[in-house]
GROMACS .gro file of C-alpha atoms in nm:
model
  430
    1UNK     CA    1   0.940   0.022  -1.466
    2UNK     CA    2   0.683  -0.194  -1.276
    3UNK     CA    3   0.767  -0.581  -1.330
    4UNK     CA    4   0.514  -0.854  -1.194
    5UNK     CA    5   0.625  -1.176  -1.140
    6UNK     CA    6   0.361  -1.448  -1.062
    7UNK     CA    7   0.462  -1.819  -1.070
    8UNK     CA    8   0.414  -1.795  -1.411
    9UNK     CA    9   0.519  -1.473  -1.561
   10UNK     CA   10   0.525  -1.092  -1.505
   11UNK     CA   11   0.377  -0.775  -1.619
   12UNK     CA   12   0.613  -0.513  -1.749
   13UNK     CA   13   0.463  -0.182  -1.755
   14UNK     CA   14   0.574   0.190  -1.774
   15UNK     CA   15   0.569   0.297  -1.416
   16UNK     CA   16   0.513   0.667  -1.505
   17UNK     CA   17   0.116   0.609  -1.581
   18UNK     CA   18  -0.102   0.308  -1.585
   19UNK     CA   19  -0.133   0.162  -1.942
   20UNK     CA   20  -0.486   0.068  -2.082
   21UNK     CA   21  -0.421  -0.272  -1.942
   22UNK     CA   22  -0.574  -0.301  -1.543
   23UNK     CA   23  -0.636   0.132  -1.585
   24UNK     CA   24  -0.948   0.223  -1.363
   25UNK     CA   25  -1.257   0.306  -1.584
   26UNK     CA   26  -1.596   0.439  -1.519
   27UNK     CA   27  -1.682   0.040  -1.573
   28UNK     CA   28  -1.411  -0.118  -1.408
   29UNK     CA   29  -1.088  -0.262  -1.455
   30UNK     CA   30  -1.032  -0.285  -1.851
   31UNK     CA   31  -0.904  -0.657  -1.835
   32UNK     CA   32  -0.553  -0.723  -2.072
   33UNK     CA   33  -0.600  -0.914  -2.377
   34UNK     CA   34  -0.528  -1.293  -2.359
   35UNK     CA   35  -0.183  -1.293  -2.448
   36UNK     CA   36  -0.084  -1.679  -2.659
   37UNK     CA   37  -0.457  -1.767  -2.550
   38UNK     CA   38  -0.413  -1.797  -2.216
   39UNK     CA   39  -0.597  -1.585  -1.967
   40UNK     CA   40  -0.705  -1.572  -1.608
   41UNK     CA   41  -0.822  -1.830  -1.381
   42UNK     CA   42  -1.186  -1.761  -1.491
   43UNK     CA   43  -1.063  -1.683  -1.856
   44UNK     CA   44  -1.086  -1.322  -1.761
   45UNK     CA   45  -0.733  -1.236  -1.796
   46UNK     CA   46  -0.738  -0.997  -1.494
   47UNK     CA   47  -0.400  -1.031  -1.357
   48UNK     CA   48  -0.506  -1.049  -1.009
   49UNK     CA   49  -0.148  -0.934  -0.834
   50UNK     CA   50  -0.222  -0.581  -1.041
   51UNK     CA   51  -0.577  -0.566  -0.909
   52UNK     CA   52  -0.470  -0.626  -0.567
   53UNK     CA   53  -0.195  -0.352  -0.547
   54UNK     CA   54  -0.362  -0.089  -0.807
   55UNK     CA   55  -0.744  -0.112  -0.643
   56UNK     CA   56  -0.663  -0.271  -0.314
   57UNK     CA   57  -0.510   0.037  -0.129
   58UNK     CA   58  -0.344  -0.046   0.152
   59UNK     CA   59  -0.441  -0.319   0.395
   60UNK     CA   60  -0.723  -0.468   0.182
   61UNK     CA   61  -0.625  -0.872   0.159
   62UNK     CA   62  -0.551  -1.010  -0.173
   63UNK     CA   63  -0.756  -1.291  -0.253
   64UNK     CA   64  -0.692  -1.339  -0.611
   65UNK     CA   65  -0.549  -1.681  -0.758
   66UNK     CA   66  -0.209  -1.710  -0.708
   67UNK     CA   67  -0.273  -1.860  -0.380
   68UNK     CA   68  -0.509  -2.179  -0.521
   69UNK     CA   69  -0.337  -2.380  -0.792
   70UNK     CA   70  -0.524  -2.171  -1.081
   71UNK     CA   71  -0.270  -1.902  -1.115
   72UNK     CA   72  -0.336  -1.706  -1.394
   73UNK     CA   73  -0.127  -1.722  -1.687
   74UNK     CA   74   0.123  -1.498  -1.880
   75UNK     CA   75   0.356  -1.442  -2.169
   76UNK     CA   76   0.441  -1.123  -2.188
   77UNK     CA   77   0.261  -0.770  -2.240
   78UNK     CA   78   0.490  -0.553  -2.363
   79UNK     CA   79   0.542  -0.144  -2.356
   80UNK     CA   80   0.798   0.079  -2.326
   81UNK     CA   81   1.133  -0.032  -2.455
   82UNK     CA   82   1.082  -0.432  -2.400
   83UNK     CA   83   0.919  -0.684  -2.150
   84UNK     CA   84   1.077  -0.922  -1.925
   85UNK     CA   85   0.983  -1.291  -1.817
   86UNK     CA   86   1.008  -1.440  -1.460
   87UNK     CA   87   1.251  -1.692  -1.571
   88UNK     CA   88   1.452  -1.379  -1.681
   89UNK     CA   89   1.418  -1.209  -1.363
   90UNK     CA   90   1.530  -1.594  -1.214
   91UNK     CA   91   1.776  -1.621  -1.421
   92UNK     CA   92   1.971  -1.248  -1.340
   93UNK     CA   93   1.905  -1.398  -0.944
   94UNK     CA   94   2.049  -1.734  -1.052
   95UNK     CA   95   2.411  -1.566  -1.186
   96UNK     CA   96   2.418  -1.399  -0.833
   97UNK     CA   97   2.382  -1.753  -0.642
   98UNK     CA   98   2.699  -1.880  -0.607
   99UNK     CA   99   2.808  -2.238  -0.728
  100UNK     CA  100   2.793  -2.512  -0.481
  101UNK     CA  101   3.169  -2.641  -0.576
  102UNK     CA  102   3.490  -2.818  -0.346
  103UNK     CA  103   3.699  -2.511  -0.449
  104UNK     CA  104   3.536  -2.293  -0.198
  105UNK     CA  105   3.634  -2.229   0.158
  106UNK     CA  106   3.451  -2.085   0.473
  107UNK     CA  107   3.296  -1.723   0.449
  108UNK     CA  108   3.303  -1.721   0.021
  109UNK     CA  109   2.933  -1.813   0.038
  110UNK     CA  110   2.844  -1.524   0.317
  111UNK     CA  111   2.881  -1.385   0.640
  112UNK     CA  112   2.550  -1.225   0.844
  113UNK     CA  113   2.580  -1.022   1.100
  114UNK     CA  114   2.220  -0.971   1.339
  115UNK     CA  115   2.145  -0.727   1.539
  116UNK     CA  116   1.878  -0.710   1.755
  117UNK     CA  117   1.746  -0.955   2.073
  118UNK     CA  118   1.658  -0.852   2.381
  119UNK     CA  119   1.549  -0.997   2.674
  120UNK     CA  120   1.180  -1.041   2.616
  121UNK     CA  121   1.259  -1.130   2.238
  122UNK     CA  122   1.496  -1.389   2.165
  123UNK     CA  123   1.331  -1.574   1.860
  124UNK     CA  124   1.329  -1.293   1.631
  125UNK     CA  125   1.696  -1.281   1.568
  126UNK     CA  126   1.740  -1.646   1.601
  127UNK     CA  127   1.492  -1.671   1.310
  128UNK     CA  128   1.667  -1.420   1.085
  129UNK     CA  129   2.066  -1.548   1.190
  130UNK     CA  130   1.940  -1.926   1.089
  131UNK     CA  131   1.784  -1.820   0.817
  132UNK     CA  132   2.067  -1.677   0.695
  133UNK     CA  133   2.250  -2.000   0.738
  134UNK     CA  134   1.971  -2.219   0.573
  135UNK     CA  135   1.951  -1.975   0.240
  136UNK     CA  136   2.332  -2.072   0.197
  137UNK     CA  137   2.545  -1.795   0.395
  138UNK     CA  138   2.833  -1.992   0.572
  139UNK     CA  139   2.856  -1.775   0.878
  140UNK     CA  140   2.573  -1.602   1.125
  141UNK     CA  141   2.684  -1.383   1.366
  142UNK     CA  142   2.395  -1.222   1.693
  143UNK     CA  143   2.517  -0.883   1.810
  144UNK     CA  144   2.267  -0.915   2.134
  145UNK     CA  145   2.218  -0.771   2.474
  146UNK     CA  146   2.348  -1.009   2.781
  147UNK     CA  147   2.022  -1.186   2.924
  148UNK     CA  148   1.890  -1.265   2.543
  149UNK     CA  149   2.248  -1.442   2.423
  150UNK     CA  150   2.256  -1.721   2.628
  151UNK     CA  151   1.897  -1.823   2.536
  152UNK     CA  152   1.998  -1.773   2.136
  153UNK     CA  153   2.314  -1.959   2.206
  154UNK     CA  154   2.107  -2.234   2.322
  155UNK     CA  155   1.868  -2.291   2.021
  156UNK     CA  156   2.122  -2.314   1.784
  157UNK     CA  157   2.526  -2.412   1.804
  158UNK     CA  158   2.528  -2.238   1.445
  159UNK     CA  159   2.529  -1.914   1.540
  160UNK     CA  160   2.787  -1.715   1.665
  161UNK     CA  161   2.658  -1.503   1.929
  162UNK     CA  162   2.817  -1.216   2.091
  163UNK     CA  163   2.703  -1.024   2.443
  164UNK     CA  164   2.795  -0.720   2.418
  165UNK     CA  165   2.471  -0.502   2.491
  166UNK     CA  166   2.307  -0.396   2.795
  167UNK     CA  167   1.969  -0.259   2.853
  168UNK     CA  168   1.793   0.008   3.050
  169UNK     CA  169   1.667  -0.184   3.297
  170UNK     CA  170   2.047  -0.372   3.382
  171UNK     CA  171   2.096  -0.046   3.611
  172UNK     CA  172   2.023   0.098   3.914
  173UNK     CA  173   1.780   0.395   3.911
  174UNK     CA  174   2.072   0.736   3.911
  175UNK     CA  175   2.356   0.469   3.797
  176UNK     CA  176   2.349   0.512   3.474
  177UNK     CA  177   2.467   0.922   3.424
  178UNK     CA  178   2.465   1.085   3.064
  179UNK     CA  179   2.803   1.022   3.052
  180UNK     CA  180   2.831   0.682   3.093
  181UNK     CA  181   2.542   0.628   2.878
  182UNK     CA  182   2.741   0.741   2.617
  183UNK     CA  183   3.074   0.547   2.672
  184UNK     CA  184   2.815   0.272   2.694
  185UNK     CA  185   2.645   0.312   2.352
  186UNK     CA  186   3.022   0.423   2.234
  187UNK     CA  187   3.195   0.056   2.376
  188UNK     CA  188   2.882  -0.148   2.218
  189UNK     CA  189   2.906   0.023   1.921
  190UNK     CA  190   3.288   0.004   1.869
  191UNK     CA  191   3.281  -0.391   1.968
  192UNK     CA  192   3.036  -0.470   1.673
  193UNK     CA  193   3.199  -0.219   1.450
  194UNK     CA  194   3.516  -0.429   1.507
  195UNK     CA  195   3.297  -0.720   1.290
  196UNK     CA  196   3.246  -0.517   1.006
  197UNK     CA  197   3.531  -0.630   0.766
  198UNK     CA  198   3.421  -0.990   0.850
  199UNK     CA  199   3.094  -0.962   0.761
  200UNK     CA  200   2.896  -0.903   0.411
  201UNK     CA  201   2.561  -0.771   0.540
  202UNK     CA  202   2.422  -0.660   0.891
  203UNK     CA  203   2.051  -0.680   0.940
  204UNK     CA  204   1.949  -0.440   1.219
  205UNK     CA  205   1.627  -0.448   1.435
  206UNK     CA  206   1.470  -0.819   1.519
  207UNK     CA  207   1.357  -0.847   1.826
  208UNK     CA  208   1.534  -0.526   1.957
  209UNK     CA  209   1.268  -0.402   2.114
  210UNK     CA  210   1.212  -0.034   2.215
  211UNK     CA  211   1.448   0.000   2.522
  212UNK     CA  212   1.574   0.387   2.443
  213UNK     CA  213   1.956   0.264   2.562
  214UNK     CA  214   1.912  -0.017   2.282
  215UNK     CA  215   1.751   0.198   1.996
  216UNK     CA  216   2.089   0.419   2.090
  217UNK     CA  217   2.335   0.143   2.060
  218UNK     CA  218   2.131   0.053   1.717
  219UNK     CA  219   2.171   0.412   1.567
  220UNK     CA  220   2.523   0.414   1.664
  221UNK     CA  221   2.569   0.062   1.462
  222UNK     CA  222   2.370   0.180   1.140
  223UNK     CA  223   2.596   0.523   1.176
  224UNK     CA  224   2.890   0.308   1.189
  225UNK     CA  225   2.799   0.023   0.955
  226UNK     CA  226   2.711   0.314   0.664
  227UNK     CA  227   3.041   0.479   0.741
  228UNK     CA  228   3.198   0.120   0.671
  229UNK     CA  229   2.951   0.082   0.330
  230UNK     CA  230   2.824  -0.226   0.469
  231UNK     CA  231   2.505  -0.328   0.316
  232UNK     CA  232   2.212  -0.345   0.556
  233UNK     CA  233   1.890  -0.474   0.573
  234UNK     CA  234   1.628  -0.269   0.841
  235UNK     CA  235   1.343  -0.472   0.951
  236UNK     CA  236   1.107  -0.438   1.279
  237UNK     CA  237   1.243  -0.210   1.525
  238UNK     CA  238   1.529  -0.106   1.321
  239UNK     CA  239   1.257   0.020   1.125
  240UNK     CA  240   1.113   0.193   1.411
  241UNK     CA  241   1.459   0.412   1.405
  242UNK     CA  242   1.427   0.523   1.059
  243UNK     CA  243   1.033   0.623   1.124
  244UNK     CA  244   1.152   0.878   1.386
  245UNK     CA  245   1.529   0.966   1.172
  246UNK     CA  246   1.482   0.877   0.805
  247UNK     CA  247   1.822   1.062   0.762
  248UNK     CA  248   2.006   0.744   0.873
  249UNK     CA  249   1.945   0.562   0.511
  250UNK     CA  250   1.890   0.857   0.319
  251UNK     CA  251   2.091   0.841   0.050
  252UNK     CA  252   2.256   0.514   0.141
  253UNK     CA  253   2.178   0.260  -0.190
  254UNK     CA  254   2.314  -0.001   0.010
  255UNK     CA  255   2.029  -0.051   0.209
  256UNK     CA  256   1.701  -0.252   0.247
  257UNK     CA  257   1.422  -0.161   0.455
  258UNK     CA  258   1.124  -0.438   0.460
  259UNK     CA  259   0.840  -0.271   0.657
  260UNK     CA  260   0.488  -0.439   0.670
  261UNK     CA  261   0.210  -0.272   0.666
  262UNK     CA  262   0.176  -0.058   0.969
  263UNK     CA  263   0.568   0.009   0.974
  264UNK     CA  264   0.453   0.104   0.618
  265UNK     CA  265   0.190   0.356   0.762
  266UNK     CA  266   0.426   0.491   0.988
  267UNK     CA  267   0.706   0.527   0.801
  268UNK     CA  268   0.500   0.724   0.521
  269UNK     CA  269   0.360   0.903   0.771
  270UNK     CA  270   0.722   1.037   0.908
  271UNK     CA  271   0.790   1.131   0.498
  272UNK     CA  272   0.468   1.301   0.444
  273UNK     CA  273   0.314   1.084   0.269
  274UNK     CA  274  -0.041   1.040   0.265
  275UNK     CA  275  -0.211   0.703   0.292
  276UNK     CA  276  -0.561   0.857   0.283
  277UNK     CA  277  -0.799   0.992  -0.027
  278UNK     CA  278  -0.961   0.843  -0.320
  279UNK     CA  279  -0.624   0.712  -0.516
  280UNK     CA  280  -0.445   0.524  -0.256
  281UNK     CA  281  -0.202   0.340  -0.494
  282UNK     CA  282  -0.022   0.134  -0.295
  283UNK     CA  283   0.291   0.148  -0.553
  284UNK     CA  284   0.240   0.515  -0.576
  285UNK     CA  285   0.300   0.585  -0.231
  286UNK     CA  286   0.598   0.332  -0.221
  287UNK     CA  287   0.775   0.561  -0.516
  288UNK     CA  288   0.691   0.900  -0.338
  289UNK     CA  289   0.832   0.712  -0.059
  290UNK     CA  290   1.179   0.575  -0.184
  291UNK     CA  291   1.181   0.896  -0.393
  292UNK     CA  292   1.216   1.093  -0.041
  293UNK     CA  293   1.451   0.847   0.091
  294UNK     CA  294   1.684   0.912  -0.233
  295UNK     CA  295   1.854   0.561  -0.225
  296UNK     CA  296   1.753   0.287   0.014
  297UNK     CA  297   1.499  -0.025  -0.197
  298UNK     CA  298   1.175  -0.060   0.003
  299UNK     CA  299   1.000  -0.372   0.054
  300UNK     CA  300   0.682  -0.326   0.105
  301UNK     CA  301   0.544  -0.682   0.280
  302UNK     CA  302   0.252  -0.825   0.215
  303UNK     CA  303  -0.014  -1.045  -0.014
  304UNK     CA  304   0.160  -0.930  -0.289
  305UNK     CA  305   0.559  -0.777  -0.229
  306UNK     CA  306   0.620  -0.486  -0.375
  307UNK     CA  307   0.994  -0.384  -0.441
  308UNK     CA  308   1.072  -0.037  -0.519
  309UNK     CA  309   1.431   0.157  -0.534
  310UNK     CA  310   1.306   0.470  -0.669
  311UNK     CA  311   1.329   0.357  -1.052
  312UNK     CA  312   1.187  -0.001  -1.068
  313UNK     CA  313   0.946  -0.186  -0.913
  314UNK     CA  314   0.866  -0.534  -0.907
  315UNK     CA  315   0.642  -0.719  -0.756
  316UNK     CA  316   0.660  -1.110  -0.620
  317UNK     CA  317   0.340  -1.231  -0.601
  318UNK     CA  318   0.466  -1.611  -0.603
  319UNK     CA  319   0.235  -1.840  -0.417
  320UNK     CA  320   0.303  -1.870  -0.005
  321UNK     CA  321   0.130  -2.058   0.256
  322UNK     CA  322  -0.229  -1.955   0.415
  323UNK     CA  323  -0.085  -1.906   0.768
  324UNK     CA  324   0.023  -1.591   0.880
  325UNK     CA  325   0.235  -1.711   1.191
  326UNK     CA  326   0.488  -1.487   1.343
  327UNK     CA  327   0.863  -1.470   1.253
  328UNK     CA  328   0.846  -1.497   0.873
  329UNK     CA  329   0.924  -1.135   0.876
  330UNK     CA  330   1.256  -1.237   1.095
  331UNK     CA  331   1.280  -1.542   0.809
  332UNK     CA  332   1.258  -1.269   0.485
  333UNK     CA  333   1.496  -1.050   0.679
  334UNK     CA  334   1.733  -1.320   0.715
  335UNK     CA  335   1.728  -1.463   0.343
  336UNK     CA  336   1.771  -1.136   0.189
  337UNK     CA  337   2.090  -1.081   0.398
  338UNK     CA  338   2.225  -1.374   0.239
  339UNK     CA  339   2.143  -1.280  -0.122
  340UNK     CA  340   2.293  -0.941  -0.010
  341UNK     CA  341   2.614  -1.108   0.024
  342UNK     CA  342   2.577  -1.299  -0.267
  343UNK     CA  343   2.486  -0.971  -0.470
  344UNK     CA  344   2.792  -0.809  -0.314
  345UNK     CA  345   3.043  -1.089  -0.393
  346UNK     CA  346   2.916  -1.129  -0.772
  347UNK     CA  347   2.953  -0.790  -0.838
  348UNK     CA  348   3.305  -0.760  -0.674
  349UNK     CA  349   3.402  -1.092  -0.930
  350UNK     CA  350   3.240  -0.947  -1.239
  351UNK     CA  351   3.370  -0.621  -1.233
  352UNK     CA  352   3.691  -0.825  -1.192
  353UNK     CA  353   3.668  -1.064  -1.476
  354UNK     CA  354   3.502  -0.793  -1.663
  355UNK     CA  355   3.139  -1.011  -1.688
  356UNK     CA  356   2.808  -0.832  -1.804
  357UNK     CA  357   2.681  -0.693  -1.474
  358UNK     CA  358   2.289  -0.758  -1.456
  359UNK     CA  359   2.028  -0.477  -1.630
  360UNK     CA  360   1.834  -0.397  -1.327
  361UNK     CA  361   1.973  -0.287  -1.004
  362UNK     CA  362   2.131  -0.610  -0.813
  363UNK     CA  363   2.010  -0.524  -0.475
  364UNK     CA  364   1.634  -0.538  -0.612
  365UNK     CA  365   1.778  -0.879  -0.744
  366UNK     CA  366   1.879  -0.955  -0.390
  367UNK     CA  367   1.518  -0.875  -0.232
  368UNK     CA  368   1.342  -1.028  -0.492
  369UNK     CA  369   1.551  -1.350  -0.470
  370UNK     CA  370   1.515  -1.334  -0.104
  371UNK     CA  371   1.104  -1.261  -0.115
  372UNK     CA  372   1.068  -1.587  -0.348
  373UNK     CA  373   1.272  -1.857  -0.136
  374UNK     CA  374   1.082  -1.750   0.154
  375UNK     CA  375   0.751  -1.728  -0.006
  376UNK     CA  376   0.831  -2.079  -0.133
  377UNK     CA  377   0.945  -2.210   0.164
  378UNK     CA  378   0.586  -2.069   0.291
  379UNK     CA  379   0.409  -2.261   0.080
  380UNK     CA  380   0.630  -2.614   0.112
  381UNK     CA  381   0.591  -2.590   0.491
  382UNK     CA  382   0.223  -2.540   0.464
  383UNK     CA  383   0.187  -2.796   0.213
  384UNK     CA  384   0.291  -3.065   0.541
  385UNK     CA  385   0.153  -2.839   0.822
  386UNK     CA  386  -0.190  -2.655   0.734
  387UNK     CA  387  -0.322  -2.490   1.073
  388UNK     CA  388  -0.013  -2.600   1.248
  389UNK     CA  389   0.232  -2.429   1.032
  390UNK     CA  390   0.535  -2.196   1.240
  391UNK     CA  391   0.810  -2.055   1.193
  392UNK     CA  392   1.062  -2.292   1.233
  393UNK     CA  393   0.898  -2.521   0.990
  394UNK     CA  394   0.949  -2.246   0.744
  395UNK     CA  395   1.338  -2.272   0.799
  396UNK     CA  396   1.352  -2.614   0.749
  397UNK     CA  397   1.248  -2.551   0.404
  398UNK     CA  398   1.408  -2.276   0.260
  399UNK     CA  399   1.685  -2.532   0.178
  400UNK     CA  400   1.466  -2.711  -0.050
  401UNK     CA  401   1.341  -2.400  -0.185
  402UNK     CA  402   1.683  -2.247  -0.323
  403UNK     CA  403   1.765  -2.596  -0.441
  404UNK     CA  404   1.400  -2.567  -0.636
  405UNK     CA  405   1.481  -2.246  -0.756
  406UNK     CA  406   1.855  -2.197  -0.823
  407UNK     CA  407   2.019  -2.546  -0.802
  408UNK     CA  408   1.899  -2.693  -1.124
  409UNK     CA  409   2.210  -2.855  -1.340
  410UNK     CA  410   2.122  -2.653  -1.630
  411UNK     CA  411   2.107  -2.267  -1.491
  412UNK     CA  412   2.411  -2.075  -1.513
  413UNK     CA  413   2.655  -2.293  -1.417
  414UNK     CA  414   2.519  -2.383  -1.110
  415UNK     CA  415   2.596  -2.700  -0.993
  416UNK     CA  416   2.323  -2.954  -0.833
  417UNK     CA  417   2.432  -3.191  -0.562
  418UNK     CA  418   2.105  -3.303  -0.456
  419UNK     CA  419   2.267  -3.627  -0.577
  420UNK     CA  420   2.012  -3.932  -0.528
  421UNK     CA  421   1.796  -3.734  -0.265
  422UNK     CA  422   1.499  -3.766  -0.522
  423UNK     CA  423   1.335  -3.463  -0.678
  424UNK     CA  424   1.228  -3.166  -0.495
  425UNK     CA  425   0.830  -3.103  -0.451
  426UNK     CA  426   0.725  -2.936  -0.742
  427UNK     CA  427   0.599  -2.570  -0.684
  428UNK     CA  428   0.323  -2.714  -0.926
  429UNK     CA  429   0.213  -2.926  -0.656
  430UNK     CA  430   0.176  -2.676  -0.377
   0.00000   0.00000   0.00000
């Protein structure tokens, strides 16, 4: 199944062939019908996200209207066996966000674990570790080299960061023998690996870097981490290790990689996949892609996100900001860690108390709830900051963008203690 979600609605579609709505003709795109009299931006009823994904190949930018206050607008179109809203797919996310309630304690609302830092990147897994935190996980934990974890200790006193990596360049030129590289990569591994029932998710990769001693210690980790069945998100150079050994998530379904494009380009290119001819569907590839990997959801980052497990595929297409400053990878990478824990901790009670368990698969849940708090935050920081939009502005709202989201007193027992802070910005207003 192919699900769209817009800020209005989605398209639900059969996955196995293009139905005669948005289907390439000799004349164009046939446009859908205007479903309830309501079309497209220009009455069209072209559902730009589609366009952009089915037409767009890869790396053409998506300029449709999601991005300028005209979104177009959507019921439902329904094939197959049934159709499904946004506020449906919200709604499955909502039941996995846990309640904000004086019964809980420390750790019930998440713990991350990040690894990645060096010393020439230190923001990256600052960004993703206190993102974490903002989404709603109680507890962030840095698994970083030496010179990088005093700088990350000193941006935040939120994190928890541990020193227990050393690079390449720490030793001498002869000191480091093939033998102690490995008790090196075997200590560092073993010291994070001592985390792993104390943590609900372990992101691997920002800000890493491509030190060969550090890749090592990070394939050791994933090894390790797998062996545990601790869920993991890959993103940036943790990605780069599953371009050149795919066969470290292969067949692990607790596991998120969230390449952009050209970590898109290479990874297809290490399974064979060809970006290049006349029918470069961008969800097309991204099946043939998780099909190879046989368990791990892709995200596939950009104008439009497309998630993809090797069944389903939906697509968040909510509006974000217009800047495309660095670290809201890091930010992404970081919120769906959180909702990762949250997926993981909802199951665990459900299968307990013997509660309906959601219809689609909860880590595409996860991704999807952790592409739309960051694309919202996107678009609430560059509602304030235009041009001058970063990073850290981003983080600041992802607060306000669960609250916006998930926190409203009438959603599956959530409960709202905004209290008399005033109402939210309304995504209506962005």
């Amino acid at each position: 199944w192919i699900v769209e979600a817009s800020r209005s609605g989605c398209v639900h579609q059969d996955a196995a062939h293009l139905s005669p709505v948005n289907r390439p003709t000799a004349q164009g795109t046939m446009p859908p019908p205007a479903v309830g009299g309501r079309g497209g931006p220009s009455g069209s009823g072209v559902n730009p996200a589609i366009q952009a994904l089915q037409h767009g190949g890869l790396g053409r930018s998506f300029t449709g209207g999601l991005n300028n206050g005209s979104t177009a607008q959507f019921d439902s179109i329904k094939e197959g066996s049934g159709s499904l809203l946004l506020d449906e797919i919200k709604g499955e996310v909502k039941r996995i966000v846990p309640s904000l309630s004086g019964d809980a304690w420390k750790g019930m609302a998440g713990k991350v674990g990040v690894l990645g830092g060096c010393r020439e990147y230190t923001g990256a897994p600052y960004f993703t570790a206190i993102a974490a935190l903002k989404v709603g996980a109680d507890l962030s934990h840095v698994f970083t080299t030496r010179d990088a974890a005093a700088t990350i200790k000193a941006y935040s006193p939120e994190l928890i960061v541990h020193p227990y990596f050393t690079e390449s360049t720490d030793y001498k030129p002869g000191e480091l023998t093939d033998e102690e590289r490995v008790n090196v990569i075997e200590l560092a591994a073993s010291e994070v690996a001592g985390w792993f029932t104390r943590l609900d998710c372990l992101v691997v990769g920002p800000g890493l870097g491509r030190d060969p001693l550090l890749l090592d210690i990070a394939r050791a980790c994933i090894v390790a981490a797998r062996g545990a069945s601790l869920p993991l998100v890959l993103d940036g150079d943790g990605l780069f290790l599953v371009a050149r050994e795919p066969e470290l998530v292969q067949g692990y379904p607790s596991c998120v990689l969230t390449p952009n494009l050209n970590e898109f380009r290479r990874l297809a290119s290490t399974m064979g996949v060809s970006l290049h001819g006349p029918h470069n569907d961008r969800l097309k590839k991204l099946a043939e892609i998780t099909a190879q990997l046989g368990g791990p959801v892709v995200v596939s980052k950009g104008p439009v996100d497309a998630i993809h497990d090797g069944k389903v595929a939906v697509l968040c297409s909510t509006s974000a900001g217009l800047r495309r400053c660095g670290g809201q990878g890091d930010i992404l990478a970081g919120a769906m860690a959180t909702f990762m824990s949250w997926t993981t901790s909802f199951m665990q009670r459900a299968r307990a108390t013997g509660d309906s368990l959601p219809d689609m698969n909860p880590m595409i849940l996860a991704c999807f709830g952790g592409c739309l708090v960051t694309r919202t935050a996107s678009a609430l920081a560059f509602v304030s900051k235009r041009r001058a939009m970063l990073a850290g502005d981003m983080v600041e709202q992802l607060g306000a963008a669960v609250s916006d989201l998930f926190d409203a007193s009438s959603g599956s027992g959530v409960q709202d203690t905004r209290g008399p802070q005033g109402p939210s910005l309304s995504r209506q207003d962005i």
